[in-house]
Amino acid sequence: FKVFTDAQESFTSWYLDAINYAMIVKVNIINVSIGGPDYSDTPFVDKFREATASNIIVFVAMGNDGPNWGTANNPGDELWAIGVGGHTAEFDIASFQVRGMTIQESPYGYGRIKPDVVAYGQQVHSLRIERGCREMSGTSVASPVACGLGTLLASTVPEHERYKKLTPASMKQALMEGADKLPYESIYVQGPGKANLLKSYQVLQKYEPRVTIFPPELNLVDDRDYMWPHSRTPLYAGAMPLMLNLTIVNGLGVTGYFDGPPTWTPTNAQGELLAVQFEYSEVLWPWNGYLALIIHAKEAARFEPPGLAEGVITFTIRSPPFPGEKEGLSQEVAVPFKHQLLPTPDKKYRVLWDDYHNIQYPPHFVPIDDLTYKMEILDWNGDHPHTNFHPVFNWLTDNGYFVEILSSAATCFDASEYGTLVLCDTEGEFLDEEITKLRTDVTDKGLGLLVIGEWYNRAQMNKLAFFDDNTRSIWHPIVGGSNVPALNRLLDGLGIAFSDEVTKGDLRLGRDKLEVKTGTSIAKLPPQSEVWRLRTGAPVLGATKVGKANVLVYCDTTIFDINLKGNLLPHLFLDFVQYTAGISKPGWMGSGEKHEEAFVSKRGKVPMEWPEPGILDLLSRPLQCFKNAPLTFQPAGGFLEGGQSVSTRVGKESADPSEISAKGEGRGGDIEAINVHNGKEDGWRQSEGGGRDGNSPSSSQGSHLDDRFVQKITARLQPGHAGANGGTESSGIFKMYFQRQVAVFLFVIVCVLLLFIWKKRTRRNKVKATKNRYARLRQIV
């Protein structure tokens, strides 16, 4: 089916028509070599889910945004899809393949494991549309290869057995169980491994409908490379829980249910010291579901000697009968678990990374951190220690540090347990209760604070605004590279602030050269501070002591973010943490400008403004402790432990309870999610050569913004409306749009005139040509 124009543009409605036709003619297998970051296109995803429920096997390319991390494309990241990655002729994971867990569950849950299988996808010979052959590489090629393998496997199943033995579930099970694990690669890079046709054939020949789970066992000790990053996250009392998101494939039927909640059964003494919580699909449909594990070490484990905690997770799935059968089927599944259990480490070596206040695309326009990178404008890679910041995670854990993820509000942790809190590339808002607590944690409890900001400039944000032809709406960033005004409101009580200056240049610290591509700068620091400047004079690194804690602020993520293609310096992050935790001072400390009095820079303004109410809602998350918080902070009867009521901002609008929904199907591991209405009719996706799954990456810019935000932008275009900058940004956008329409109109007029002149001049030539043609015919005759 052709669902793209020659310009590689497509609309959701075209896909809906194509899939409807495929279901009408009873197609058995579909390959989908497209993808993009927008998982919020509900009609698009739901139609593929309907096709899978209709027993159509769907293979989907995972995307070509590798080797970047946090780049799993939709719809390949969905539960129902057989997501396909690519390997080389040497059976190495191809550099173009996406990497990392899925992002749509963040921050409340943990992402799913993808791909579901890896197939050959480098320099594959294929036909040209015009003539001849060409070599192609990408998951757009690997997916049809896997689809071909699936078709061969399907042809081996006798026709009278296909209703039961050939389903989307059985095909996924055969491919996953027959796959060969690749050495040294994480499960979030290769899934079960590379496709093996013979082994999958053997699985399918002996196949009987059953329930499987991936991974089938959780041994986080013996296979450290494969189970990264969980193998680097040991369990101990007082820690943030270990979260895993397992995929259930239900071969018993298109619909399935949990027959009671899962159970945890310890098999040794250390296993008795674990508390395991679960989140799971209320309905497994179509053919798939999820089981999220939230694993805590009990307080009794705090002073226990190190050991291996072992146990078994069991659950039972039941499904209605197949056509022609009277009784349904059920099956019990057991998942062995083994992991390290340690005594609680010294707080100086515990690092808490705030993921709760990171806001990503989709569905809202959050711009990329590096404005010099022209192939992408959206920030959608997770900003997580397990995705684009994973070199920092590895460096810290290699040097004896313990990195934990904060996935609930900042009121949901005990500051006395940690040496450093990391706020890295923060886009979200901090609520008043969070600000009060964090200031107290730093000044009174000695919690070290490491803040890494990014650019924020209203004029620069206005330049990124554009009118999208697909959605017929104006796109405007809801924030900069980071939310500098929110950080400034948080840091104001500490005497620290960032500016709205957009900085670029380099800085030398000891032997290291730090590159700043597009960052911010420091506006002020308290007395007794040290400052380092770029060669341009912009202050971008500052160290100080506030109350009982060390605080370090830096103005760009380039040297830590592997996706920004800069000069990575993860060891410098270790230097920062050692300083903030009070362990030691780096060798380069003392080489900057020392300020006995308060440091104040005159470069740029200090943004402190609140966003507009509609945007404020998009950037705020509830003040609540979820199951991803320590047990002592989890809600009890609507209240936080200690009697503190679950509330929202003080002095601001209360969050609408209807905006908070329970976990949804296909959102494995979601504890509780904010449901933001997205009034889309048509999404926009791109294919190979021009999109997320092509050989050259580019942005998919077709997702709608929130209706309220679009209405707000539209209102700002009305005469007499004054925006945050006196209406200048709105008038600028309207001016660009008006100029564009005038240019198109003039272009059409010119084309019509040229066509008229051409027809007038060719009329005489046509008469002559007709006479000559008749003369020649007569001569031939």
Short mmCIF file of C-alpha atoms in Angstrom, two decimals, residues 226-533:
data_model
loop_
_atom_site.label_atom_id
_atom_site.label_comp_id
_atom_site.label_asym_id
_atom_site.label_seq_id
_atom_site.Cartn_x
_atom_site.Cartn_y
_atom_site.Cartn_z
CA TYR A 226 23.02 -8.69 29.06
CA MET A 227 21.02 -7.44 32.05
CA TRP A 228 22.55 -3.94 32.02
CA PRO A 229 21.64 -1.50 33.59
CA HIS A 230 19.78 -3.51 36.26
CA SER A 231 22.88 -5.59 36.99
CA ARG A 232 24.58 -2.33 38.09
CA THR A 233 21.73 -1.42 40.46
CA PRO A 234 22.02 -3.58 43.60
CA LEU A 235 19.30 -3.70 46.22
CA TYR A 236 19.70 -2.19 49.70
CA ALA A 237 17.44 -0.74 52.37
CA GLY A 238 16.26 2.85 51.90
CA ALA A 239 16.95 2.85 48.14
CA MET A 240 14.65 3.75 45.31
CA PRO A 241 13.14 0.47 44.07
CA LEU A 242 14.49 -1.59 41.20
CA MET A 243 11.90 -1.46 38.40
CA LEU A 244 11.60 -3.89 35.50
CA ASN A 245 8.96 -4.12 32.80
CA LEU A 246 8.36 -7.65 31.50
CA THR A 247 6.44 -8.51 28.32
CA ILE A 248 3.79 -11.24 28.49
CA VAL A 249 2.93 -13.03 25.22
CA ASN A 250 -0.39 -14.85 25.54
CA GLY A 251 -0.69 -17.68 23.03
CA LEU A 252 -3.85 -18.94 24.79
CA GLY A 253 -6.00 -16.35 23.07
CA VAL A 254 -6.31 -12.81 21.78
CA THR A 255 -7.70 -11.82 25.19
CA GLY A 256 -6.34 -12.83 28.56
CA TYR A 257 -6.65 -11.96 32.24
CA PHE A 258 -4.62 -12.33 35.39
CA ASP A 259 -6.26 -14.94 37.57
CA GLY A 260 -5.43 -13.07 40.76
CA PRO A 261 -2.43 -10.86 41.53
CA PRO A 262 1.13 -12.14 41.02
CA THR A 263 2.99 -13.46 44.06
CA TRP A 264 6.59 -13.33 45.28
CA THR A 265 7.97 -16.45 46.92
CA PRO A 266 11.46 -16.16 48.48
CA THR A 267 13.72 -19.18 48.07
CA ASN A 268 16.49 -18.15 50.48
CA ALA A 269 17.00 -16.00 53.58
CA GLN A 270 18.02 -12.90 51.63
CA GLY A 271 14.91 -13.25 49.50
CA GLU A 272 12.85 -12.83 52.67
CA LEU A 273 14.28 -9.32 52.93
CA LEU A 274 12.67 -8.17 49.66
CA ALA A 275 9.26 -6.61 49.18
CA VAL A 276 7.92 -6.92 45.63
CA GLN A 277 5.07 -4.82 44.26
CA PHE A 278 3.37 -5.37 40.92
CA GLU A 279 1.56 -3.48 38.21
CA TYR A 280 0.07 -5.47 35.33
CA SER A 281 -2.35 -5.37 32.42
CA GLU A 282 -5.95 -5.58 33.51
CA VAL A 283 -6.65 -7.15 30.13
CA LEU A 284 -4.01 -8.77 27.93
CA TRP A 285 -5.16 -7.62 24.49
CA PRO A 286 -4.31 -8.19 21.73
CA TRP A 287 -2.20 -11.28 22.52
CA ASN A 288 0.15 -9.30 24.80
CA GLY A 289 0.35 -7.67 28.20
CA TYR A 290 2.89 -6.42 30.71
CA LEU A 291 4.03 -7.21 34.21
CA ALA A 292 5.91 -4.43 36.01
CA LEU A 293 8.04 -5.32 39.02
CA ILE A 294 8.85 -2.77 41.73
CA ILE A 295 11.39 -4.42 44.03
CA HIS A 296 12.34 -2.95 47.42
CA ALA A 297 14.78 -4.05 50.09
CA LYS A 298 13.13 -4.03 53.50
CA GLU A 299 14.51 -1.94 56.33
CA ALA A 300 15.70 -5.15 58.02
CA ALA A 301 18.29 -5.53 55.25
CA ARG A 302 20.10 -2.29 56.18
CA PHE A 303 22.82 -3.94 58.26
CA GLU A 304 22.71 -7.46 56.86
CA PRO A 305 25.88 -8.85 55.23
CA PRO A 306 25.95 -8.87 51.41
CA GLY A 307 24.41 -11.84 49.65
CA LEU A 308 22.21 -13.01 46.81
CA ALA A 309 18.47 -12.54 47.17
CA GLU A 310 16.56 -15.24 45.33
CA GLY A 311 12.92 -16.04 44.78
CA VAL A 312 10.22 -16.81 42.23
CA ILE A 313 7.47 -14.60 40.83
CA THR A 314 4.38 -16.58 39.85
CA PHE A 315 1.12 -15.65 38.17
CA THR A 316 -1.66 -17.35 36.23
CA ILE A 317 -3.18 -16.21 32.93
CA ARG A 318 -6.58 -17.42 31.73
CA SER A 319 -8.15 -16.89 28.32
CA PRO A 320 -11.59 -17.56 26.77
CA PRO A 321 -11.87 -20.64 24.51
CA PHE A 322 -10.76 -20.68 20.88
CA PRO A 323 -13.51 -20.89 18.23
CA GLY A 324 -15.19 -24.28 18.41
CA GLU A 325 -14.00 -24.99 21.97
CA LYS A 326 -16.17 -24.90 25.08
CA GLU A 327 -13.65 -24.28 27.82
CA GLY A 328 -11.00 -21.64 28.10
CA LEU A 329 -7.37 -22.21 28.92
CA SER A 330 -5.19 -21.13 31.81
CA GLN A 331 -1.51 -21.45 32.63
CA GLU A 332 0.74 -20.65 35.56
CA VAL A 333 4.01 -18.90 34.80
CA ALA A 334 7.05 -18.79 37.09
CA VAL A 335 9.89 -16.25 36.75
CA PRO A 336 13.05 -16.96 38.78
CA PHE A 337 14.78 -13.89 40.24
CA LYS A 338 18.31 -13.41 41.60
CA HIS A 339 20.10 -10.20 42.48
CA GLN A 340 22.65 -8.71 44.86
CA LEU A 341 21.47 -7.54 48.27
CA LEU A 342 23.90 -5.21 50.04
CA PRO A 343 24.03 -3.36 53.34
CA THR A 344 23.07 0.27 52.82
CA PRO A 345 26.12 2.16 51.47
CA ASP A 346 27.61 5.34 52.91
CA LYS A 347 25.40 8.22 51.83
CA LYS A 348 28.35 10.04 50.24
CA TYR A 349 28.44 7.39 47.53
CA ARG A 350 24.72 7.48 46.81
CA VAL A 351 23.63 9.70 43.92
CA LEU A 352 19.95 10.52 43.37
CA TRP A 353 19.13 11.51 39.78
CA ASP A 354 15.89 13.45 39.33
CA ASP A 355 13.91 12.07 36.39
CA TYR A 356 10.51 13.26 37.63
CA HIS A 357 11.00 16.84 36.41
CA ASN A 358 12.16 15.92 32.90
CA ILE A 359 9.55 16.73 30.26
CA GLN A 360 9.90 15.18 26.80
CA TYR A 361 8.27 15.20 23.40
CA PRO A 362 5.56 13.98 22.69
CA PRO A 363 3.00 15.42 22.69
CA HIS A 364 4.38 18.91 23.32
CA PHE A 365 7.12 20.84 21.54
CA VAL A 366 10.16 20.49 23.79
CA PRO A 367 13.19 21.65 21.75
CA ILE A 368 16.53 19.92 21.47
CA ASP A 369 19.40 20.93 23.74
CA ASP A 370 21.94 21.47 20.93
CA LEU A 371 20.68 24.23 18.62
CA THR A 372 23.62 23.67 16.25
CA TYR A 373 22.28 20.21 15.33
CA LYS A 374 20.11 20.76 12.27
CA MET A 375 18.76 17.21 11.77
CA GLU A 376 16.52 17.28 14.85
CA ILE A 377 14.50 19.88 16.75
CA LEU A 378 12.72 17.70 19.33
CA ASP A 379 13.98 16.52 22.71
CA TRP A 380 12.67 12.94 22.95
CA ASN A 381 15.53 10.66 24.08
CA GLY A 382 14.62 10.41 27.76
CA ASP A 383 17.42 12.48 29.42
CA HIS A 384 17.84 9.42 31.63
CA PRO A 385 20.95 7.76 33.14
CA HIS A 386 19.98 4.60 31.23
CA THR A 387 19.60 6.31 27.83
CA ASN A 388 21.54 9.32 26.55
CA PHE A 389 23.39 9.85 29.85
CA HIS A 390 24.41 6.21 30.24
CA PRO A 391 28.20 6.92 29.94
CA VAL A 392 27.88 8.94 33.16
CA PHE A 393 25.92 6.12 34.82
CA ASN A 394 28.58 3.58 33.85
CA TRP A 395 31.45 5.80 35.02
CA LEU A 396 29.88 6.41 38.41
CA THR A 397 29.02 2.76 39.03
CA ASP A 398 32.48 1.66 37.85
CA ASN A 399 33.97 3.91 40.55
CA GLY A 400 31.92 2.57 43.43
CA TYR A 401 28.95 4.96 43.36
CA PHE A 402 25.29 3.96 43.52
CA VAL A 403 22.95 5.78 41.12
CA GLU A 404 19.24 5.84 41.96
CA ILE A 405 16.40 7.37 39.97
CA LEU A 406 13.84 9.74 41.51
CA SER A 407 10.54 9.07 39.71
CA SER A 408 8.19 10.73 42.19
CA ALA A 409 7.95 14.24 43.61
CA ALA A 410 10.97 15.75 45.38
CA THR A 411 9.15 15.34 48.68
CA CYS A 412 9.44 11.54 48.33
CA PHE A 413 12.98 10.92 49.51
CA ASP A 414 15.02 11.29 52.69
CA ALA A 415 17.90 13.71 52.11
CA SER A 416 19.91 12.17 54.93
CA GLU A 417 20.31 9.03 52.78
CA TYR A 418 22.12 10.73 49.87
CA GLY A 419 25.32 12.60 49.16
CA THR A 420 24.24 14.29 45.92
CA LEU A 421 21.00 15.20 44.19
CA VAL A 422 21.40 15.67 40.41
CA LEU A 423 19.12 18.04 38.50
CA CYS A 424 20.20 17.54 34.89
CA ASP A 425 18.52 19.26 31.94
CA THR A 426 15.32 19.87 33.91
CA GLU A 427 12.28 21.02 31.91
CA GLY A 428 9.55 20.64 34.55
CA GLU A 429 8.24 22.96 37.23
CA PHE A 430 8.97 22.59 40.94
CA LEU A 431 6.00 22.93 43.26
CA ASP A 432 6.20 25.12 46.35
CA GLU A 433 6.42 22.15 48.72
CA GLU A 434 9.30 20.73 46.69
CA ILE A 435 11.17 24.03 46.70
CA THR A 436 10.82 24.41 50.46
CA LYS A 437 11.99 20.83 51.11
CA LEU A 438 14.97 20.96 48.75
CA ARG A 439 16.23 24.23 50.19
CA THR A 440 16.06 22.73 53.68
CA ASP A 441 17.75 19.54 52.46
CA VAL A 442 20.69 21.56 51.15
CA THR A 443 21.15 24.20 53.82
CA ASP A 444 20.27 22.18 56.94
CA LYS A 445 20.75 18.50 56.03
CA GLY A 446 23.89 18.87 53.91
CA LEU A 447 22.52 17.36 50.70
CA GLY A 448 25.01 18.10 47.92
CA LEU A 449 23.39 19.64 44.84
CA LEU A 450 24.60 19.30 41.25
CA VAL A 451 22.60 21.37 38.74
CA ILE A 452 23.30 21.10 35.01
CA GLY A 453 21.26 23.59 33.03
CA GLU A 454 20.68 24.24 29.35
CA TRP A 455 19.85 27.22 27.19
CA TYR A 456 16.73 29.29 27.78
CA ASN A 457 16.02 32.41 25.76
CA ARG A 458 12.62 33.72 24.71
CA ALA A 459 13.92 35.25 21.48
CA GLN A 460 15.58 31.97 20.52
CA MET A 461 12.40 30.08 21.35
CA ASN A 462 10.43 32.43 19.09
CA LYS A 463 12.79 31.61 16.22
CA LEU A 464 11.96 27.92 16.59
CA ALA A 465 8.22 28.52 16.17
CA PHE A 466 6.75 27.36 12.88
CA PHE A 467 3.43 26.83 11.17
CA ASP A 468 2.89 23.13 10.54
CA ASP A 469 1.10 22.40 7.28
CA ASN A 470 0.03 18.93 8.41
CA THR A 471 -1.74 19.93 11.61
CA ARG A 472 -2.61 23.44 10.40
CA SER A 473 -1.44 24.84 13.72
CA ILE A 474 1.39 26.93 15.09
CA TRP A 475 4.06 25.06 16.99
CA HIS A 476 5.88 26.98 19.69
CA PRO A 477 8.30 25.57 22.29
CA ILE A 478 6.73 25.29 25.73
CA VAL A 479 10.20 25.60 27.29
CA GLY A 480 13.83 26.08 26.28
CA GLY A 481 16.57 23.45 26.39
CA SER A 482 15.85 23.47 30.13
CA ASN A 483 13.40 25.34 32.32
CA VAL A 484 15.75 28.04 33.61
CA PRO A 485 12.97 30.13 35.26
CA ALA A 486 11.89 27.09 37.30
CA LEU A 487 15.49 26.36 38.29
CA ASN A 488 15.98 30.00 39.27
CA ARG A 489 12.90 29.96 41.50
CA LEU A 490 14.26 26.81 43.14
CA LEU A 491 17.80 28.19 43.55
CA ASP A 492 16.78 31.73 44.50
CA GLY A 493 16.84 30.97 48.22
CA LEU A 494 20.41 29.66 47.81
CA GLY A 495 21.66 32.84 46.12
CA ILE A 496 22.17 31.11 42.75
CA ALA A 497 20.69 31.92 39.34
CA PHE A 498 21.17 31.21 35.63
CA SER A 499 20.78 33.83 32.90
CA ASP A 500 18.96 33.81 29.55
CA GLU A 501 22.25 34.14 27.65
CA VAL A 502 22.84 31.46 25.01
CA THR A 503 26.50 30.51 25.28
CA LYS A 504 28.92 28.56 23.12
CA GLY A 505 32.65 28.05 23.28
CA ASP A 506 35.16 25.99 25.25
CA LEU A 507 36.70 25.90 28.70
CA ARG A 508 39.79 24.15 30.01
CA LEU A 509 39.81 22.38 33.36
CA GLY A 510 43.18 20.82 34.01
CA ARG A 511 43.88 18.58 31.03
CA ASP A 512 40.26 18.51 29.91
CA LYS A 513 38.76 20.77 27.27
CA LEU A 514 35.04 21.28 27.86
CA GLU A 515 32.92 22.10 24.83
CA VAL A 516 29.75 24.16 25.25
CA LYS A 517 27.53 24.05 22.17
CA THR A 518 24.43 25.98 23.24
CA GLY A 519 24.21 26.43 26.99
CA THR A 520 23.22 29.07 29.49
CA SER A 521 25.44 31.10 31.82
CA ILE A 522 25.61 31.81 35.55
CA ALA A 523 23.97 35.07 36.63
CA LYS A 524 24.79 34.99 40.35
CA LEU A 525 26.42 32.97 43.11
CA PRO A 526 26.66 33.52 46.88
CA PRO A 527 29.88 34.75 48.58
CA GLN A 528 32.91 32.44 48.79
CA SER A 529 32.32 31.06 45.30
CA GLU A 530 34.60 30.01 42.47
CA VAL A 531 33.74 30.66 38.83
CA TRP A 532 35.13 29.36 35.53
CA ARG A 533 34.51 31.15 32.24
#
